[in-house]
CSV table of C-alpha atoms in Angstrom, one decimal:
chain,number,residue,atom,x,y,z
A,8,UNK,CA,31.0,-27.1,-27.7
A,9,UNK,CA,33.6,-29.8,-26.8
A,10,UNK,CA,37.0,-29.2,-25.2
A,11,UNK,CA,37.9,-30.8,-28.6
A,12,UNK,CA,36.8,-27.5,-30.3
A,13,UNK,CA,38.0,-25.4,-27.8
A,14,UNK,CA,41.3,-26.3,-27.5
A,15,UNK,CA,43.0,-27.0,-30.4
A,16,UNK,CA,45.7,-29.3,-28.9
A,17,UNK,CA,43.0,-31.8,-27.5
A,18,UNK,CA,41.9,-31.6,-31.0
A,19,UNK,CA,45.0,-32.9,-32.3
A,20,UNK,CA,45.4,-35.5,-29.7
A,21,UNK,CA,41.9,-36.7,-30.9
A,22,UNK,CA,42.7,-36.6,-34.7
A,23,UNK,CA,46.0,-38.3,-34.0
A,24,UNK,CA,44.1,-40.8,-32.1
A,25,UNK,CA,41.8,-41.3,-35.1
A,26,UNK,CA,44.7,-41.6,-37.5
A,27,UNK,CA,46.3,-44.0,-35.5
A,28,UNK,CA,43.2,-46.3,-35.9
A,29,UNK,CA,42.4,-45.4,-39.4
A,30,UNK,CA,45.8,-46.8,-40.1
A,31,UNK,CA,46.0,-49.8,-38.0
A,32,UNK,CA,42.5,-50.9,-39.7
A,33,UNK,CA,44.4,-50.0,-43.0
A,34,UNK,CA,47.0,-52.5,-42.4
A,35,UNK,CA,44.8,-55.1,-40.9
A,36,UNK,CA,42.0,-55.0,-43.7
A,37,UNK,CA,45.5,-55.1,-46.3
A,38,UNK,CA,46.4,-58.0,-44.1
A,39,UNK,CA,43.4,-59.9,-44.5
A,40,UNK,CA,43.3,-59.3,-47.7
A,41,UNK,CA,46.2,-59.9,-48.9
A,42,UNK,CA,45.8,-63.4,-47.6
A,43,UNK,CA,42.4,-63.9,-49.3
A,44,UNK,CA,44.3,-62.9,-52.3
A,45,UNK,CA,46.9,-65.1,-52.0
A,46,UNK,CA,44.6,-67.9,-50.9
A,47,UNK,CA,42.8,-67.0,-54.2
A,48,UNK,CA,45.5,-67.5,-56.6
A,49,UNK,CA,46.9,-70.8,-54.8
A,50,UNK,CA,43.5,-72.0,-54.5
A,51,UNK,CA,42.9,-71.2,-58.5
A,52,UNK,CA,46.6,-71.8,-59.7
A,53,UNK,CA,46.4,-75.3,-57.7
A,54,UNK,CA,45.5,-77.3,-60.8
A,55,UNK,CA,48.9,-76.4,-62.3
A,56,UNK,CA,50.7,-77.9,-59.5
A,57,UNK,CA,48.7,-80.6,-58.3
A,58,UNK,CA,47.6,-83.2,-61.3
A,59,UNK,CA,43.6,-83.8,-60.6
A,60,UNK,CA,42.7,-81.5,-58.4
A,61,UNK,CA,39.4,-79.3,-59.3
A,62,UNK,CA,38.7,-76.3,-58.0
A,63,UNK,CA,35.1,-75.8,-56.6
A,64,UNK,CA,33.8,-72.9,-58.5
A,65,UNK,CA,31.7,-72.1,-54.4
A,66,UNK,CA,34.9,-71.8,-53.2
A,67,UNK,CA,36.2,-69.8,-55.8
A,68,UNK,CA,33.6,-67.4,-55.5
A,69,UNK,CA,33.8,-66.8,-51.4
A,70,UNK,CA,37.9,-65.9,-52.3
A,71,UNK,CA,37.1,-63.5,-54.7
A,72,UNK,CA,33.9,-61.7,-52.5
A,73,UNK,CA,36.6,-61.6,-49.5
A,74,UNK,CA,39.4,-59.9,-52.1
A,75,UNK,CA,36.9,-57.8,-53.6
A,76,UNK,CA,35.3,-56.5,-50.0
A,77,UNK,CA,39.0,-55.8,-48.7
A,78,UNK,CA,39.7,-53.9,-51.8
A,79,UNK,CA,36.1,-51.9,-51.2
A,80,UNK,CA,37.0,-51.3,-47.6
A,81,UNK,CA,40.6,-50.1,-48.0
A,82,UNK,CA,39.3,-47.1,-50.6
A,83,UNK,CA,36.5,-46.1,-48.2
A,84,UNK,CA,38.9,-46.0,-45.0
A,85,UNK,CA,39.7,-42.6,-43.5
A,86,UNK,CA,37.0,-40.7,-46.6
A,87,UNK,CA,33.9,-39.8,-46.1
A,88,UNK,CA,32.1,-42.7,-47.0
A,89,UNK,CA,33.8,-44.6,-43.8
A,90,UNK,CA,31.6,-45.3,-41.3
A,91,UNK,CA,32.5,-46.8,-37.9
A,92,UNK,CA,30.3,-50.1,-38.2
A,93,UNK,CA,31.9,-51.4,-41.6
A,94,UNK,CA,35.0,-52.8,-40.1
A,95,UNK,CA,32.4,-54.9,-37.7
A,96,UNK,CA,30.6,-55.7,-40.8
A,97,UNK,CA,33.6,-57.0,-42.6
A,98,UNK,CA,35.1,-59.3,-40.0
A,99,UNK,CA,31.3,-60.4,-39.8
A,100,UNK,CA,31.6,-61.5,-43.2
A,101,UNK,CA,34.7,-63.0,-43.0
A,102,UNK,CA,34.2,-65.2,-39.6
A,103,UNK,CA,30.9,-65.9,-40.7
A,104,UNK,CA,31.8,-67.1,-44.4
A,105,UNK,CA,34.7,-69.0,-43.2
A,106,UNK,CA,32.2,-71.0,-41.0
A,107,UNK,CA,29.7,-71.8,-43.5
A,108,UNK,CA,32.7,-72.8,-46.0
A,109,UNK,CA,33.4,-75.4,-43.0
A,110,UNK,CA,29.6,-76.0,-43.3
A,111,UNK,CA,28.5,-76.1,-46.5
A,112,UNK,CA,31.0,-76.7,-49.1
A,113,UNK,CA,31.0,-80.5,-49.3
A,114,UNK,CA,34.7,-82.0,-48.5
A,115,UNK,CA,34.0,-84.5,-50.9
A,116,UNK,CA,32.4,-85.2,-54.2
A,117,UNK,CA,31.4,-88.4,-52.5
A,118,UNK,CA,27.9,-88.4,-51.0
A,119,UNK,CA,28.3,-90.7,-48.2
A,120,UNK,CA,31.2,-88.9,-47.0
A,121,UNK,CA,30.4,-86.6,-43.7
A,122,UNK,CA,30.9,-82.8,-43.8
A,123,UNK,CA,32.1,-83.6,-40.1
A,124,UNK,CA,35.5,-84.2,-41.6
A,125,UNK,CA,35.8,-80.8,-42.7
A,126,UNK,CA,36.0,-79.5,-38.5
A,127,UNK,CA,38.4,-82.6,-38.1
A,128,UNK,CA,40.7,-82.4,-41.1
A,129,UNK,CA,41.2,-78.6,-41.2
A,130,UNK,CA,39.9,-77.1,-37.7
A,131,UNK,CA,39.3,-74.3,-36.0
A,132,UNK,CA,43.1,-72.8,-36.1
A,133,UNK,CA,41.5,-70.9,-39.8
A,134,UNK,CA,39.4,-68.8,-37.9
A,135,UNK,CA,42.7,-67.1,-35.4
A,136,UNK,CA,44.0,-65.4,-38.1
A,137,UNK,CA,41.0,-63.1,-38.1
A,138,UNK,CA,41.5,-62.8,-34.1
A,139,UNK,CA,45.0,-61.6,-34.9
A,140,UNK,CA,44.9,-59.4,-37.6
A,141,UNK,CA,41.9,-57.4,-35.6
A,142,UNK,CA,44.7,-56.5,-33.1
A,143,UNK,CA,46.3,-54.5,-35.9
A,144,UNK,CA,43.0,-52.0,-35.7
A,145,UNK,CA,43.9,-51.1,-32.5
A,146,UNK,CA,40.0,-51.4,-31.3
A,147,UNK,CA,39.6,-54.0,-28.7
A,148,UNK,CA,36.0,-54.4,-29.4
A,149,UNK,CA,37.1,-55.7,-32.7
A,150,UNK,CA,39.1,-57.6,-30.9
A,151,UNK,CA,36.1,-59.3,-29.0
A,152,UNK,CA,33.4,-58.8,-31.6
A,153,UNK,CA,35.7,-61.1,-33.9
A,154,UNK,CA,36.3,-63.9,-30.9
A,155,UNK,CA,32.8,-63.3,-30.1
A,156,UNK,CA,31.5,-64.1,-33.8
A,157,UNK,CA,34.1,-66.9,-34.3
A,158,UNK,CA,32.8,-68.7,-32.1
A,159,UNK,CA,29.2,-68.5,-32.6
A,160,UNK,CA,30.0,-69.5,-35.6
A,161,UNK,CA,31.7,-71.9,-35.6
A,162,UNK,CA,29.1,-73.8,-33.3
A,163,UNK,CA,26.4,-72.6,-35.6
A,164,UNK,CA,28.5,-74.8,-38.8
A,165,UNK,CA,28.9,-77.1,-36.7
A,166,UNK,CA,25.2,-77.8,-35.0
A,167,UNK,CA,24.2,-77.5,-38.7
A,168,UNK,CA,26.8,-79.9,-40.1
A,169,UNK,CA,25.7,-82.5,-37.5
A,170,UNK,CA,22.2,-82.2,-37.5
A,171,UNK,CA,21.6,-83.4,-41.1
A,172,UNK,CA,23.6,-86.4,-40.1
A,173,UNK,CA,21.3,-89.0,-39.5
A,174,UNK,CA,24.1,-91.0,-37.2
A,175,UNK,CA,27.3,-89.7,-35.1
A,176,UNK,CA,29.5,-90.5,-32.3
A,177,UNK,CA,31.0,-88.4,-29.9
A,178,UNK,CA,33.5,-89.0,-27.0
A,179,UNK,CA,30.5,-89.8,-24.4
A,180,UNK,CA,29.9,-93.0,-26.9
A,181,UNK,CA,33.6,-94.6,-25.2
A,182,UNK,CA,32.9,-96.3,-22.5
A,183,UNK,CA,34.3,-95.6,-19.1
A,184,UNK,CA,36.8,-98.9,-19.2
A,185,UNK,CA,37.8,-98.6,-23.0
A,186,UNK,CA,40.1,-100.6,-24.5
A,187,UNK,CA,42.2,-99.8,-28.1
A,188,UNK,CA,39.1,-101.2,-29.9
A,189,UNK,CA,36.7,-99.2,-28.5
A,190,UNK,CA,39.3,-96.1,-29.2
A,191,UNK,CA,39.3,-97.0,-33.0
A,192,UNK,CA,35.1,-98.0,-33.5
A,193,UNK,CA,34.7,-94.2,-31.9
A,194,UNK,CA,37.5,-91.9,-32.4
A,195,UNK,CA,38.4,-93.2,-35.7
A,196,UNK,CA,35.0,-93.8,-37.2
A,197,UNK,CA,33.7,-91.3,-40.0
A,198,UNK,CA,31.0,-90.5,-38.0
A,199,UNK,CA,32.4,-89.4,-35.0
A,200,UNK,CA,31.6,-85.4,-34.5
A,201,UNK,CA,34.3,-84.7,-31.1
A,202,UNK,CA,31.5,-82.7,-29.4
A,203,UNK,CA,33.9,-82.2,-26.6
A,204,UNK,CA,36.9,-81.2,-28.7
A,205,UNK,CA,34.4,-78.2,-30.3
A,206,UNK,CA,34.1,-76.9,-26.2
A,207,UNK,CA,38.3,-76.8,-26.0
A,208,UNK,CA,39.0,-75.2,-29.2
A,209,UNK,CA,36.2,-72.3,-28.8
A,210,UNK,CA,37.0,-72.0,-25.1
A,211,UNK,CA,41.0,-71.8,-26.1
A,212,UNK,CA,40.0,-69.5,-29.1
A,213,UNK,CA,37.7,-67.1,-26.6
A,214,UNK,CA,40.5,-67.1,-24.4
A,215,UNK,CA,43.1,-66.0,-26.5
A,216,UNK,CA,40.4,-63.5,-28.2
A,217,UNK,CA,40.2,-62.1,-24.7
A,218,UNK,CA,43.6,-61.9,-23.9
A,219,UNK,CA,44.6,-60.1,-27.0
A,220,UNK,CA,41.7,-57.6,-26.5
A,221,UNK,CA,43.0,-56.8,-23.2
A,222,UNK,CA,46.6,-56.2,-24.9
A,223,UNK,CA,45.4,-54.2,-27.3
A,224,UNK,CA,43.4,-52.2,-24.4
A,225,UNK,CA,46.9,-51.5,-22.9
A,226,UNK,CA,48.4,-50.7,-25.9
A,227,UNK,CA,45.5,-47.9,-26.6
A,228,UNK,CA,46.4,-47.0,-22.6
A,229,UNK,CA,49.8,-46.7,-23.8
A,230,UNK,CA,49.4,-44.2,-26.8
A,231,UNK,CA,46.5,-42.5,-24.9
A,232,UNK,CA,49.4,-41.7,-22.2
A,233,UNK,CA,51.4,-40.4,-24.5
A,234,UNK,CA,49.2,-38.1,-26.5
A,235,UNK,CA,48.2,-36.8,-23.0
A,236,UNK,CA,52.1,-36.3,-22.6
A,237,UNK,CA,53.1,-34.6,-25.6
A,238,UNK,CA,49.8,-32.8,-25.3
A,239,UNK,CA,51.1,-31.5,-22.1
A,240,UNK,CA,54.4,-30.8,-23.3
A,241,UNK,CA,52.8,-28.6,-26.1
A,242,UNK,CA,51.0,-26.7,-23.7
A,243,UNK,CA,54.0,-25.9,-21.9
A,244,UNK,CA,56.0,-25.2,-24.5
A,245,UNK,CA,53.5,-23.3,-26.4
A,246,UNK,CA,52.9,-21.3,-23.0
A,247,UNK,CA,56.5,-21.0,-22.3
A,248,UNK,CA,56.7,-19.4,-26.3
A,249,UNK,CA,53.8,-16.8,-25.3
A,250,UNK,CA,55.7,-15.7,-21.8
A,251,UNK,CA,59.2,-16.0,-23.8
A,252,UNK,CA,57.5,-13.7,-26.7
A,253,UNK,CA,55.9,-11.3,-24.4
A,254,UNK,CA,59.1,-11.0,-22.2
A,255,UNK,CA,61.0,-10.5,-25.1
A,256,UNK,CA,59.5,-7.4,-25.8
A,257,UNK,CA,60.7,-5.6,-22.8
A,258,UNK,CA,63.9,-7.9,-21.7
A,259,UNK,CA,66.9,-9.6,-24.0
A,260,UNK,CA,65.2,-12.8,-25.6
A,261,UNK,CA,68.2,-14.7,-24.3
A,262,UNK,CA,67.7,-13.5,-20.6
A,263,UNK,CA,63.2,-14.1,-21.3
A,264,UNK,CA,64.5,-17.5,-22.5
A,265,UNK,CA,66.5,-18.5,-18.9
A,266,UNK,CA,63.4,-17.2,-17.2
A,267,UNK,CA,60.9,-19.4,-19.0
A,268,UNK,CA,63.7,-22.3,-18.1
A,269,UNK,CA,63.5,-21.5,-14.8
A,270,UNK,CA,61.4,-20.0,-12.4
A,271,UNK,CA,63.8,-19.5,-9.8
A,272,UNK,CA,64.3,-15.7,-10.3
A,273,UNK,CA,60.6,-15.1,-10.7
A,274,UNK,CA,60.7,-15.3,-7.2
A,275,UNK,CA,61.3,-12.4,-4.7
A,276,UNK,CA,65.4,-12.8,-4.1
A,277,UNK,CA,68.5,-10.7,-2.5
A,278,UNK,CA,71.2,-10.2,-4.7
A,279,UNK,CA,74.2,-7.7,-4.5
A,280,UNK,CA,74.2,-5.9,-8.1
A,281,UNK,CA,73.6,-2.4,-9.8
A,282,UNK,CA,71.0,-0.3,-10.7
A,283,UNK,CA,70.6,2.1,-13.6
A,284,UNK,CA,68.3,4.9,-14.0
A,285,UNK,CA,68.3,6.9,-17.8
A,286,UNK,CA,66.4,10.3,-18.5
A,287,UNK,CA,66.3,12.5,-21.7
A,288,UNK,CA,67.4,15.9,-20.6
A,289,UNK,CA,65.1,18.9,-22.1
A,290,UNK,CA,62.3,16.2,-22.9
A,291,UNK,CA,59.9,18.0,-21.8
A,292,UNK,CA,60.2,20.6,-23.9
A,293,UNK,CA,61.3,18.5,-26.9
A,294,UNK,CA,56.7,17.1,-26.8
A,295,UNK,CA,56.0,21.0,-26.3
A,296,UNK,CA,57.6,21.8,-29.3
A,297,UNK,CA,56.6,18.8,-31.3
A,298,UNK,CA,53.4,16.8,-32.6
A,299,UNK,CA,52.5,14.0,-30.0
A,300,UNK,CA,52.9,11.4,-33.2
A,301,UNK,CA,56.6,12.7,-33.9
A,302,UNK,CA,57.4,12.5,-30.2
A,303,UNK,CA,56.3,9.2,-29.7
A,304,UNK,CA,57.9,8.1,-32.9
A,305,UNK,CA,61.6,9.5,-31.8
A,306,UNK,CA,61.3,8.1,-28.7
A,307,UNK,CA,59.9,4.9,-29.4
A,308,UNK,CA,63.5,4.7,-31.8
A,309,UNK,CA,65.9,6.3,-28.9
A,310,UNK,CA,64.8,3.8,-26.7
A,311,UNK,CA,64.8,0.5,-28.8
A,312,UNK,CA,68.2,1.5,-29.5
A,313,UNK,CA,68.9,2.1,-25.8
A,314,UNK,CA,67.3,-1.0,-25.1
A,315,UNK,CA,69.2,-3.5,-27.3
A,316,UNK,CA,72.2,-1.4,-26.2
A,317,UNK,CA,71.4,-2.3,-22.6
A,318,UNK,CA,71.0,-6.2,-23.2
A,319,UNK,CA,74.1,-6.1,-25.0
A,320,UNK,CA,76.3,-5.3,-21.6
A,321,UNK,CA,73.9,-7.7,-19.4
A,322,UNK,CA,71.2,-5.3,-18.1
A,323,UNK,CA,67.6,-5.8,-18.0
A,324,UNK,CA,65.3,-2.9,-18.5
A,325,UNK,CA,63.2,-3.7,-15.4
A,326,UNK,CA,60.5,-1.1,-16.5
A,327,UNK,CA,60.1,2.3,-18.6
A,328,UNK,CA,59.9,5.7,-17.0
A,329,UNK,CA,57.7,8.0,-19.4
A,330,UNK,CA,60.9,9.1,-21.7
A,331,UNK,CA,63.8,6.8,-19.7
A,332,UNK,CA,64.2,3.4,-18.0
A,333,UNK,CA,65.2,1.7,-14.8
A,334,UNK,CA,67.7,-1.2,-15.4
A,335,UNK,CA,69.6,-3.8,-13.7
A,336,UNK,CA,72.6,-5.4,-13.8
A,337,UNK,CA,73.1,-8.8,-12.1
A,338,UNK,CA,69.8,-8.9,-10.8
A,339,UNK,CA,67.5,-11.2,-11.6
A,340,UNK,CA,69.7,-13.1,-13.9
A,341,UNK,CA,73.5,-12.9,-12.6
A,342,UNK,CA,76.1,-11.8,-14.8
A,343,UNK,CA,79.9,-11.1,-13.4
A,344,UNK,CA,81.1,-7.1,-12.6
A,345,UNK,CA,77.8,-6.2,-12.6
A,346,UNK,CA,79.1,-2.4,-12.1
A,347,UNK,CA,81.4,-2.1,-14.7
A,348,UNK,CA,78.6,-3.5,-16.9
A,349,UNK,CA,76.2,-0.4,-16.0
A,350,UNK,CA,79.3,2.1,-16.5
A,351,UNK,CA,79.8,0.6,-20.0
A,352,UNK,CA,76.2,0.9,-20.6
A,353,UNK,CA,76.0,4.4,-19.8
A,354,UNK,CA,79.1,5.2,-21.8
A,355,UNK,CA,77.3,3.4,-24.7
A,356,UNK,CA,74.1,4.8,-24.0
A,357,UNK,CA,75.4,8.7,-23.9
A,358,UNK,CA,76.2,7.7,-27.7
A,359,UNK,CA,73.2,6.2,-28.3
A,360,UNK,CA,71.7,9.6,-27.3
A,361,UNK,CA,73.6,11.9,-29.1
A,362,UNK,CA,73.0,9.4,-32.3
A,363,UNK,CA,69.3,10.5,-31.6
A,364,UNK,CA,69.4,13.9,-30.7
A,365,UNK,CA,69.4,13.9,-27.0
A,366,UNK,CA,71.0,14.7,-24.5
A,367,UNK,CA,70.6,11.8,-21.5
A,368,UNK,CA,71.2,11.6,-18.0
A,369,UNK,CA,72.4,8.3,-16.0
A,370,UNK,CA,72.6,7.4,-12.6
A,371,UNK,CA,74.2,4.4,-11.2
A,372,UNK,CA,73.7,3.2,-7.6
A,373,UNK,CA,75.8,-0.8,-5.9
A,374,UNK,CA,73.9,-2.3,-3.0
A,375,UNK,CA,71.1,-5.0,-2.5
A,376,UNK,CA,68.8,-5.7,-5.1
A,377,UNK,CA,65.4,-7.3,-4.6
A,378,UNK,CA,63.5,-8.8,-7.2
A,379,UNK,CA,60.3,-10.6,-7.5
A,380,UNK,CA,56.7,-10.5,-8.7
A,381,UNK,CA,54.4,-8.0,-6.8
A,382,UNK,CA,50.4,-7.5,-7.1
A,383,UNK,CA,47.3,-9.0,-6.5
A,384,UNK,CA,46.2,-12.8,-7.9
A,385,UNK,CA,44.4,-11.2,-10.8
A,386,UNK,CA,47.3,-8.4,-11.9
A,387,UNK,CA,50.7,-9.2,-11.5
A,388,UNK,CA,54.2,-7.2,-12.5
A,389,UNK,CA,57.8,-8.4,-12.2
A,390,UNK,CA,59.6,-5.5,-10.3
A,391,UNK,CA,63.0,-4.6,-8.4
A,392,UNK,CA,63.4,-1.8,-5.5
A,393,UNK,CA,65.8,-1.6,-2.7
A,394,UNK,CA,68.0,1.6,-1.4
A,395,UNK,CA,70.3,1.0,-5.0
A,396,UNK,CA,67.1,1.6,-6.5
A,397,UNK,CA,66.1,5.1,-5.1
A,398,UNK,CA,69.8,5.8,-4.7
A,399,UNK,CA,70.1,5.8,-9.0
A,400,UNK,CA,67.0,7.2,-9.4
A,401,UNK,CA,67.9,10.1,-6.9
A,402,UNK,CA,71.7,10.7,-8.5
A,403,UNK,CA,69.8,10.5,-11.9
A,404,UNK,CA,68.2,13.8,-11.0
A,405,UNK,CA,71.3,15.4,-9.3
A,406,UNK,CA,73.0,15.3,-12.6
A,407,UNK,CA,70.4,18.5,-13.5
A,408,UNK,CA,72.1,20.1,-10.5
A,409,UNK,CA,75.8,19.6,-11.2
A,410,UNK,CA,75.5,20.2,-15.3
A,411,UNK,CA,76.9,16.0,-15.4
A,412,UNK,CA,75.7,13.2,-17.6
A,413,UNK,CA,76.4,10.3,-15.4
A,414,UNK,CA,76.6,10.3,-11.4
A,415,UNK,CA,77.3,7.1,-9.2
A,416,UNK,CA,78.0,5.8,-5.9
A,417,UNK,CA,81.4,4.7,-4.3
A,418,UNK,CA,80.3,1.1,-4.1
A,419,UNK,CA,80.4,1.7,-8.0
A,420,UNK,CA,83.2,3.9,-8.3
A,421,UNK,CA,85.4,1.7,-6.1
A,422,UNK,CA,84.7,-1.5,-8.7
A,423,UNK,CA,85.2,-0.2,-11.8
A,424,UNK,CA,88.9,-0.1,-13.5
A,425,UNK,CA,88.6,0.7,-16.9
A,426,UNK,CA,86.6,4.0,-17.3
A,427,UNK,CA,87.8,7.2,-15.2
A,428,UNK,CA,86.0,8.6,-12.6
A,429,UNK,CA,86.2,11.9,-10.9
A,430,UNK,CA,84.6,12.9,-7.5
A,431,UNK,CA,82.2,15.4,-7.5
A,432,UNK,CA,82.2,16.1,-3.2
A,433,UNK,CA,79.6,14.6,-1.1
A,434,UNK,CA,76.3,15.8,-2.5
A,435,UNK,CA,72.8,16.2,-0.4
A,436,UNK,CA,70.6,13.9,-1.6
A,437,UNK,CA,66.9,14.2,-1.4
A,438,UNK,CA,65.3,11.8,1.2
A,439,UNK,CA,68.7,11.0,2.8
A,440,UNK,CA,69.5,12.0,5.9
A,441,UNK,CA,73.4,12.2,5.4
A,442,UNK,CA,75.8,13.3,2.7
A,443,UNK,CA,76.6,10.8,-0.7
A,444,UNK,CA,79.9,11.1,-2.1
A,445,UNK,CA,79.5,11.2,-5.7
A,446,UNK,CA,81.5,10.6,-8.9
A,447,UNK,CA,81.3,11.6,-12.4
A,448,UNK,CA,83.3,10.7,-15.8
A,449,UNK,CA,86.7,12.4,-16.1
A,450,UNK,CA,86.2,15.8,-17.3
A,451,UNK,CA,82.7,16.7,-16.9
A,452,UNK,CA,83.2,17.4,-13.1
């Protein structure tokens, strides 16, 4: 198996890659014949414009077989009759016919006229159309293969056009100290064959063949780089999507989106913000009394509501604690009041509860917060601690004590200005060595 089937963004890349060249040999066999189709109808409409002149039913014939093979090969493109070797096939035909029109198809009706003066009347430049319009398939071997064939054939026509000439004269028949006479009994005689004008126009013809192959090399370098670069932007995007989807489920998609955007607070980091531990009074008894199915169904629904009312004031629910939740404010992503954020949230969330049956218990802690991922290379989890942490956690479970919903800090109580708070006396808190004053909302203390 290929990474092509594996992976089915390679696979993509590869079929774009295809269609690419599928189309560019679409427009360059439309190309070509287009202009055998046009040199078809000027060559058979001629008559009407030019008083005389004949068309030659050979060439008539050769126009129509290169129409009708450019028509053939533009339905089988891209099907699966196509087959890689046609388009090499094709140019074959056309290079190849071209030169034995130059060879065979008599220039004149006259039989002591040379078929020389077919090479020096019309030339060689009919054959770098086909060089050009090969570009257009975007396959540099074409590219060459067409050079390659144009000029093999053209010195084939032309070693058979002057062998069955019984006399010619070339450019080594001038002597070395010519004079104008000497120019005109060799250059203009009927009979002269330019041997060394045949070596220029093939060399200059090979030359640009190469040149053009090596552009069109380039040009496939060029899309190849960007197919790797949207291929890699896919990936990441696609990957980002996955992370972003997962996340979602357990944070705000808006705050799993600006942690897909940027890694910074995937890394461990300090920041001052507040922590916020929830707990279901009386759960415990609520499973004993009740199937497992129904309890997991009633809380699965308390806490999605506590969840999105959570994300809605800032927090992120950093993880889930059997039938309650740890969450932060202003840590990892930073919001502003992070503590009157987590009072609003509790206030919300004491609703939330009642909406559902339960009663809930909250505890709030201010200090540092430390986030980051923790584990081994092969298992990794996103997690916070840090003395706000336990602090939260610990006041959580002092609410039992005191008959309260919500406890929190001073660091808490002393920034928040729009919900009243009453102290509740310095409590003892379990794994603290000294006493934590303690606040409650108005009324319950």
């Amino acid at each position: 198996m290929t990474t092509a089937d594996t992976d089915p963004f390679a696979a993509e890349s590869a079929a774009r890659l295809i269609r690419a060249e599928q189309n560019g040999l679409r427009l360059a066999i439309a190309c070509r014949t287009l202009v055998t189709g046009l040199a078809f109808a000027w060559y058979v409409g001629a008559p009407i414009l030019f008083d005389g002149f004949e068309p030659r039913l050979a060439a008539v014939l050769v126009l129509l077989l290169f129409t009708a093979v450019g028509v053939a090969h533009l339905a089988v493109i891209g099907t699966r009759f196509d087959r890689s070797w046609m388009k090499y096939a094709v140019y074959a035909l056309d290079t190849l016919s071209i030169c034995a029109t130059f060879a065979l198809i008599p220039i004149s009706r006259a039989d002591d006229v040379p078929q020389i003066i077919a090479f020096r009347a019309y030339g060689i430049y009919y054959l770098f159309p086909l060089v050009a319009i090969a570009c257009l398939s975007l396959s540099w071997r074409l590219v060459l293969w067409t050079g390659a064939l144009c000029v093999a054939g053209w010195w084939a026509a032309f070693g058979w056009v002057i062998t069955g000439m019984q006399t010619y004269l070339s450019w080594a028949d001038i002597p070395a100290n010519a004079t104008r006479a000497d120019y005109e009994r060799v250059f203009l005689s009927i009979d002269f064959v330019g041997r060394g004008n045949r070596i220029e126009e093939t060399a200059m013809l090979m030359f640009g063949a190469m040149i053009l192959a090596v552009a069109v090399y380039r040009a496939r370098g060029v899309f190849f780089a960007q197919v790797a670069s949207d291929l890699a932007e896919r990936r990441e995007r696609d990957a980002r999507q996955k992370v972003s989807a997962l996340l979602g489920k357990y944070v705000p998609a808006e705050i799993a989106q600006r942690l897909i955007a940027n890694d910074g607070p995937m890394r461990p980091q300090r920041t001052a913000g507040t922590a916020l531990v929830m707990d279901i009074a009386g759960f415990t008894a609520f499973s004993a009394q009740n199937a497992p199915e129904h309890v997991i169904r009633v809380l699965d629904a308390f806490l999605s509501d506590a969840t999105d009312v959570v994300s809605k004031h800032g927090g992120i629910v950093m993880s889930y604690l059997g039938d309650g939740f740890l969450v932060t404010f202003n840590a990892p992503i930073g919001i502003p009041n992070p503590e009157q954020a987590a009072m609003q949230a509790a206030r919300a969330l004491l609703g939330i509860g009642q909406g559902h049956g339960f009663d809930i218990r909250v505890g709030i802690a201010s200090g540092d917060l430390v986030t980051g991922t923790i584990g081994s290379s092969e298992r990794q989890s996103f997690t916070v601690y840090g003395d706000a942490v336990n602090l939260a956690a610990r006041l959580e479970g002092q609410c039992k004590i005191l008959g309260v919903s919500v406890l929190v800090d001073a660091a808490t109580q002393a920034a928040v200005t729009d919900i009243e708070l009453e102290a509740c006396g310095a409590q003892n808190i379990a794994g603290l060595a000294s006493q934590v004053p303690v606040y409650c909302l108005s009324g319950e203390g």
